[in-house]
Amino acid sequence: MAQVTINNLTYTYPLTEEPALREISIEIQAGEFLAVIGANGAGKTTLCYTLSGFIPHFFRGELQGKILIDGLDTANSKLYEIVEKVGLAFQNPFNQISGSKFTVYEEIAFGLENLGLPRDEIRSRVEWILALTGIEDLAERSPYALSGGQQQKVALASILVMKPGVLVLDEPTSQLDPIGTREVFQVIRSLAHSGQTIILAEHKMEWIAEFADRVLVLDKGEIVRLGTPQQVLSDINLLSSGIGLSRYTRVAHRVNQQKLWPKGQRYPISLQEATEAFGRLLSQEGGSKK
Amino acid sequence: MRDRLSFYILRESPIHRMNPLTKLTLVFSLILLAFLGPVEWLAILLFTTVILPLSFLAHVGREFLSATARLLLPVIGFLFVMQSIFLPGGGTALVQVWVLDITLENVNIAFVNATRILTMISSFLLLLLTTHPSALMSDLARRGVPGPISYTVTSTLQILPQMQVKAATIMDAQRARGLETQGNLMKRIRALLPLVAPLVFGSLVDVEERAIAIEARAFNSPRQKTSLVEIDDRPIDRRIRWGLILVVIFLLGSRLWLK
């Protein structure tokens, strides 16, 4: 059975007319990495809140359809039951710091204290996650005296330390500089390799192309595409849904507009693919000139 | 930045080792005795023979004195001026200032009130100087104080300095757009609105996100919370607490019986 099942989900925020999500159905397998892309306002954040139980337990509104996580029906469960199964990290690293702890070590332990784990278990788990996320050197610092990238890694560690079966990440790097982004994605990469189920809403196509098993495209609250990154991210029609494709794809499209791109060949989505495709193109051209 | 609102100074001393609840009991005992004790001069006696020696025993005497002076001198000065001039009732005039008599009785009242405030503030200061806020809160949480209450206290200590930083940023941004923030009182008051509105609305958005973040970390879980930090509660702590309670009952009772 799939770890996450969303069946015919439609959700409308309070005091709004238009649904933010319409008839969403998808199954996510254990260990899968699903990327969710879409323009601003397409429903990415709403989907993340729905998956982590904050809809309908924190934001009210009208929810139809069903979400099952490890067999737990989120609409009929308590939020505290859901958060033990689904971890949520989001954009603003600053607002994810609990504010009641004075060191990073205590900050990461906060969730485990709330779960009532014994002290020894808390210590061993915190030390395990500090090593996994590569922030051992921050352990005794104040969580507020960190850079954005460091804070986001602390926020991630604080969620991961609770060992959620499903990790939901809502644009975790949107407020970070390129260095912070790379640091956070390195953590995400090692999680993906360890078999963690991850659902990531993100704009940065290069990173998605590298990690995701499947890509889901949202437009005005509906699923418009679902497939492998190669299928989805090379589709130039996505530009009309307000999605910025990677520079590799866009360059290939420009070349195609000048009728220089081989017919029927898929656009590249990563540096690796672009190097190969353009390398072939150039060597053919060199060959024809000789 | 982090230490701005926390008075805590890490030192090795018997007072630092004392359980937070014991110190809290001490603070409230001192305050009760200073305000309701059998004799008026008890407040100054408690300050000089209990609080001050304890601050030196805790190795924070210097910091204690300077913080007490900074916090209290303006308040006590104001109190003296107001009470010795404006309290009604005649008596022995000490000095005459313009049409006002400064009487011995009023100076006396002002002195008693000042020493009571001194005892109250300085005993709290001693607690804060020697107790880490998170130790105090986890100890109280362990004893059944609801999580949201201890969370509110500790998070305020952390978030207020962040709000100050944010206010400064908004102020700079508004100034960059030509808002006048310097000058006379009216100008300054008028400059407050463009500061307060973004600060308040921005903070409301932050509060929602922070609520989600702590919910995501099982804050409202019905499970019995545990605590990472281990806080000593030795038999001697318990004995001190009971001793303090008995002293308070005895001294307050003596006041009733003696009447």
Tab-separated table of C-alpha atoms in Angstrom, chain B:
chain	number	residue	atom	x	y	z
B	1	MET	CA	22.116	39.832	21.068
B	2	ARG	CA	20.896	36.781	22.897
B	3	ASP	CA	21.992	37.979	26.302
B	4	ARG	CA	20.290	41.309	26.113
B	5	LEU	CA	17.186	40.285	27.987
B	6	SER	CA	18.692	37.572	30.066
B	7	PHE	CA	20.502	38.689	33.205
B	8	TYR	CA	21.917	35.254	33.829
B	9	ILE	CA	25.625	35.059	34.620
B	10	LEU	CA	27.180	31.621	34.661
B	11	ARG	CA	29.241	31.210	37.846
B	12	GLU	CA	29.974	28.389	40.229
B	13	SER	CA	28.249	29.026	43.564
B	14	PRO	CA	25.880	27.484	46.100
B	15	ILE	CA	23.190	29.918	44.953
B	16	HIS	CA	23.599	28.824	41.326
B	17	ARG	CA	23.289	25.207	42.397
B	18	MET	CA	20.100	25.894	44.323
B	19	ASN	CA	16.918	24.588	42.754
B	20	PRO	CA	15.027	27.341	40.843
B	21	LEU	CA	11.868	26.775	42.843
B	22	THR	CA	13.810	27.251	46.085
B	23	LYS	CA	15.060	30.591	44.813
B	24	LEU	CA	11.585	31.545	43.695
B	25	THR	CA	10.237	30.679	47.139
B	26	LEU	CA	12.959	32.818	48.671
B	27	VAL	CA	12.007	35.749	46.450
B	28	PHE	CA	8.331	35.573	47.336
B	29	SER	CA	9.081	35.110	51.040
B	30	LEU	CA	11.270	38.204	51.009
B	31	ILE	CA	8.616	40.226	49.209
B	32	LEU	CA	5.844	39.102	51.563
B	33	LEU	CA	7.929	39.908	54.607
B	34	ALA	CA	9.069	43.265	53.272
B	35	PHE	CA	5.529	44.408	52.533
B	36	LEU	CA	3.538	42.685	55.255
B	37	GLY	CA	6.122	41.984	57.922
B	38	PRO	CA	5.638	42.967	61.582
B	39	VAL	CA	7.971	45.951	61.478
B	40	GLU	CA	8.564	48.540	58.804
B	41	TRP	CA	12.338	48.423	58.957
B	42	LEU	CA	12.273	44.705	58.080
B	43	ALA	CA	12.642	45.502	54.367
B	44	ILE	CA	15.970	47.276	54.725
B	45	LEU	CA	17.094	44.645	57.214
B	46	LEU	CA	16.318	41.872	54.714
B	47	PHE	CA	18.177	43.694	51.970
B	48	THR	CA	21.308	44.307	53.994
B	49	THR	CA	21.454	41.016	55.888
B	50	VAL	CA	19.996	38.558	53.377
B	51	ILE	CA	19.888	39.718	49.752
B	52	LEU	CA	23.183	41.596	49.631
B	53	PRO	CA	25.263	38.864	51.344
B	54	LEU	CA	23.606	36.224	49.140
B	55	SER	CA	24.607	38.154	46.021
B	56	PHE	CA	28.237	38.021	47.137
B	57	LEU	CA	27.894	34.367	48.072
B	58	ALA	CA	26.713	33.841	44.476
B	59	HIS	CA	29.797	35.675	43.146
B	60	VAL	CA	27.633	38.182	41.343
B	61	GLY	CA	27.881	40.997	43.915
B	62	ARG	CA	29.345	43.579	41.561
B	63	GLU	CA	26.829	42.928	38.769
B	64	PHE	CA	24.050	42.784	41.335
B	65	LEU	CA	24.893	46.186	42.798
B	66	SER	CA	25.299	47.904	39.478
B	67	ALA	CA	22.073	46.443	38.038
B	68	THR	CA	20.164	47.321	41.211
B	69	ALA	CA	21.469	50.856	41.133
B	70	ARG	CA	20.666	51.312	37.461
B	71	LEU	CA	17.159	49.922	37.819
B	72	LEU	CA	16.214	51.478	41.116
B	73	LEU	CA	17.901	54.851	41.559
B	74	PRO	CA	15.529	56.649	39.143
B	75	VAL	CA	12.455	54.977	40.642
B	76	ILE	CA	13.455	55.618	44.223
B	77	GLY	CA	14.488	59.177	43.483
B	78	PHE	CA	11.125	59.857	41.901
B	79	LEU	CA	9.335	58.186	44.796
B	80	PHE	CA	11.149	60.304	47.354
B	81	VAL	CA	10.373	63.527	45.590
B	82	MET	CA	6.717	62.708	45.050
B	83	GLN	CA	5.986	61.239	48.455
B	84	SER	CA	7.884	63.686	50.594
B	85	ILE	CA	6.319	66.657	48.814
B	86	PHE	CA	2.830	65.567	47.977
B	87	LEU	CA	1.712	63.289	50.789
B	88	PRO	CA	-0.940	65.121	52.805
B	89	GLY	CA	-0.881	65.584	56.541
B	90	GLY	CA	1.163	67.862	58.701
B	91	GLY	CA	4.054	67.055	60.932
B	92	THR	CA	7.538	68.161	61.707
B	93	ALA	CA	8.724	70.319	58.844
B	94	LEU	CA	12.291	69.606	57.848
B	95	VAL	CA	12.743	72.015	54.967
B	96	GLN	CA	10.433	74.363	53.218
B	97	VAL	CA	10.565	74.450	49.467
B	98	TRP	CA	8.521	77.243	47.947
B	99	VAL	CA	5.025	76.675	49.436
B	100	LEU	CA	5.627	72.999	50.206
B	101	ASP	CA	6.685	71.541	53.516
B	102	ILE	CA	8.862	68.467	53.496
B	103	THR	CA	7.940	66.736	56.702
B	104	LEU	CA	9.835	64.119	58.649
B	105	GLU	CA	6.819	61.792	58.574
B	106	ASN	CA	6.578	61.907	54.811
B	107	VAL	CA	10.289	61.292	54.320
B	108	ASN	CA	9.874	58.336	56.622
B	109	ILE	CA	7.032	56.897	54.556
B	110	ALA	CA	9.005	57.444	51.386
B	111	PHE	CA	11.969	55.654	52.915
B	112	VAL	CA	9.910	52.628	53.932
B	113	ASN	CA	8.303	52.378	50.519
B	114	ALA	CA	11.648	52.745	48.806
B	115	THR	CA	13.186	49.927	50.847
B	116	ARG	CA	10.216	47.677	50.078
B	117	ILE	CA	10.604	48.256	46.373
B	118	LEU	CA	14.334	47.750	46.753
B	119	THR	CA	13.755	44.369	48.399
B	120	MET	CA	11.246	43.302	45.768
B	121	ILE	CA	13.267	44.247	42.708
B	122	SER	CA	16.660	43.237	44.050
B	123	SER	CA	15.490	39.784	45.161
B	124	PHE	CA	14.085	39.132	41.674
B	125	LEU	CA	17.318	40.390	40.211
B	126	LEU	CA	19.265	37.938	42.332
B	127	LEU	CA	17.058	35.128	41.024
B	128	LEU	CA	17.559	36.192	37.410
B	129	LEU	CA	21.306	36.674	37.812
B	130	THR	CA	21.807	33.170	39.161
B	131	THR	CA	19.158	31.152	37.286
B	132	HIS	CA	19.117	30.292	33.605
B	133	PRO	CA	15.642	31.131	32.244
B	134	SER	CA	15.267	27.722	30.635
B	135	ALA	CA	16.243	25.994	33.897
B	136	LEU	CA	13.591	27.973	35.767
B	137	MET	CA	10.961	27.175	33.154
B	138	SER	CA	11.701	23.494	32.766
B	139	ASP	CA	11.663	23.124	36.531
B	140	LEU	CA	8.294	24.836	36.737
B	141	ALA	CA	6.984	22.794	33.782
B	142	ARG	CA	8.071	19.607	35.522
B	143	ARG	CA	6.075	20.666	38.566
B	144	GLY	CA	2.939	21.025	36.534
B	145	VAL	CA	2.973	24.608	35.269
B	146	PRO	CA	1.244	24.319	31.860
B	147	GLY	CA	3.541	24.268	28.807
B	148	PRO	CA	2.011	27.339	27.142
B	149	ILE	CA	2.758	29.477	30.217
B	150	SER	CA	6.422	28.566	30.442
B	151	TYR	CA	6.688	28.825	26.654
B	152	THR	CA	5.266	32.342	26.719
B	153	VAL	CA	7.779	33.470	29.326
B	154	THR	CA	10.900	31.997	27.720
B	155	SER	CA	9.918	32.914	24.174
B	156	THR	CA	9.281	36.514	25.207
B	157	LEU	CA	12.824	36.705	26.530
B	158	GLN	CA	14.083	35.590	23.118
B	159	ILE	CA	11.660	37.263	20.776
B	160	LEU	CA	11.679	40.777	22.226
B	161	PRO	CA	15.277	41.455	21.141
B	162	GLN	CA	14.321	40.145	17.679
B	163	MET	CA	11.417	42.590	17.584
B	164	GLN	CA	13.807	45.411	18.419
B	165	VAL	CA	15.999	44.441	15.488
B	166	LYS	CA	12.956	44.311	13.235
B	167	ALA	CA	11.746	47.700	14.440
B	168	ALA	CA	15.153	49.164	13.653
B	169	THR	CA	15.008	47.678	10.138
B	170	ILE	CA	11.549	49.112	9.487
B	171	MET	CA	12.680	52.456	10.854
B	172	ASP	CA	15.654	52.483	8.478
B	173	ALA	CA	13.434	51.507	5.559
B	174	GLN	CA	10.963	54.301	6.307
B	175	ARG	CA	13.761	56.799	6.759
B	176	ALA	CA	15.199	55.749	3.409
B	177	ARG	CA	11.862	56.772	1.902
B	178	GLY	CA	12.137	60.187	3.447
B	179	LEU	CA	10.223	59.779	6.691
B	180	GLU	CA	11.371	62.287	9.296
B	181	THR	CA	12.088	60.535	12.555
B	182	GLN	CA	14.232	63.169	14.224
B	183	GLY	CA	13.172	66.539	15.503
B	184	ASN	CA	10.584	67.754	17.925
B	185	LEU	CA	8.094	65.660	19.859
B	186	MET	CA	5.248	66.001	17.339
B	187	LYS	CA	7.474	64.843	14.481
B	188	ARG	CA	8.594	61.860	16.456
B	189	ILE	CA	5.063	60.881	17.399
B	190	ARG	CA	3.953	61.216	13.777
B	191	ALA	CA	6.855	58.970	12.738
B	192	LEU	CA	5.581	56.191	15.001
B	193	LEU	CA	2.601	55.116	12.879
B	194	PRO	CA	4.594	53.988	9.819
B	195	LEU	CA	6.757	52.029	12.244
B	196	VAL	CA	4.048	50.437	14.349
B	197	ALA	CA	1.750	49.273	11.536
B	198	PRO	CA	4.307	47.091	9.675
B	199	LEU	CA	5.743	45.869	12.958
B	200	VAL	CA	2.368	44.764	14.317
B	201	PHE	CA	1.017	43.255	11.100
B	202	GLY	CA	4.339	41.610	10.337
B	203	SER	CA	4.416	40.143	13.827
B	204	LEU	CA	0.906	38.729	13.430
B	205	VAL	CA	2.018	36.844	10.314
B	206	ASP	CA	5.085	35.639	12.199
B	207	VAL	CA	2.931	34.445	15.065
B	208	GLU	CA	0.874	32.252	12.732
B	209	GLU	CA	3.983	30.681	11.233
B	210	ARG	CA	5.554	30.172	14.622
B	211	ALA	CA	2.368	28.534	15.864
B	212	ILE	CA	2.550	26.109	12.930
B	213	ALA	CA	6.220	25.472	13.596
B	214	ILE	CA	5.736	24.553	17.240
B	215	GLU	CA	2.620	22.502	16.485
B	216	ALA	CA	4.720	20.600	13.952
B	217	ARG	CA	7.014	19.768	16.832
B	218	ALA	CA	4.269	18.147	18.871
B	219	PHE	CA	3.869	21.062	21.286
B	220	ASN	CA	0.214	20.157	21.903
B	221	SER	CA	0.848	16.471	22.270
B	222	PRO	CA	-1.038	15.057	25.255
B	223	ARG	CA	2.004	12.966	26.158
B	224	GLN	CA	3.804	13.789	29.399
B	225	LYS	CA	6.622	16.139	28.399
B	226	THR	CA	10.171	15.337	29.432
B	227	SER	CA	13.078	17.714	29.830
B	228	LEU	CA	16.544	17.620	28.373
B	229	VAL	CA	18.112	19.556	31.219
B	230	GLU	CA	18.319	17.818	34.521
B	231	ILE	CA	17.571	20.137	37.406
B	232	ASP	CA	18.762	19.199	40.848
B	233	ASP	CA	16.280	19.228	43.667
B	234	ARG	CA	18.270	18.105	46.686
B	235	PRO	CA	16.790	17.346	50.121
B	236	ILE	CA	18.374	20.555	51.382
B	237	ASP	CA	16.365	22.507	48.793
B	238	ARG	CA	13.166	21.033	50.100
B	239	ARG	CA	14.186	21.813	53.670
B	240	ILE	CA	15.023	25.421	52.780
B	241	ARG	CA	11.643	25.842	51.102
B	242	TRP	CA	9.761	24.510	54.094
B	243	GLY	CA	11.886	26.627	56.401
B	244	LEU	CA	11.075	29.751	54.403
B	245	ILE	CA	7.376	29.003	54.414
B	246	LEU	CA	7.444	28.507	58.200
B	247	VAL	CA	9.341	31.772	58.716
B	248	VAL	CA	6.800	33.640	56.606
B	249	ILE	CA	3.859	32.102	58.433
B	250	PHE	CA	5.461	32.818	61.790
B	251	LEU	CA	6.342	36.457	61.074
B	252	LEU	CA	3.054	37.305	59.373
B	253	GLY	CA	1.191	35.474	62.122
B	254	SER	CA	3.106	37.328	64.834
B	255	ARG	CA	1.876	40.547	63.322
B	256	LEU	CA	-1.724	39.390	63.657
B	257	TRP	CA	-1.296	38.017	67.176
B	258	LEU	CA	0.544	41.041	68.441
B	259	LYS	CA	-2.317	43.310	67.456
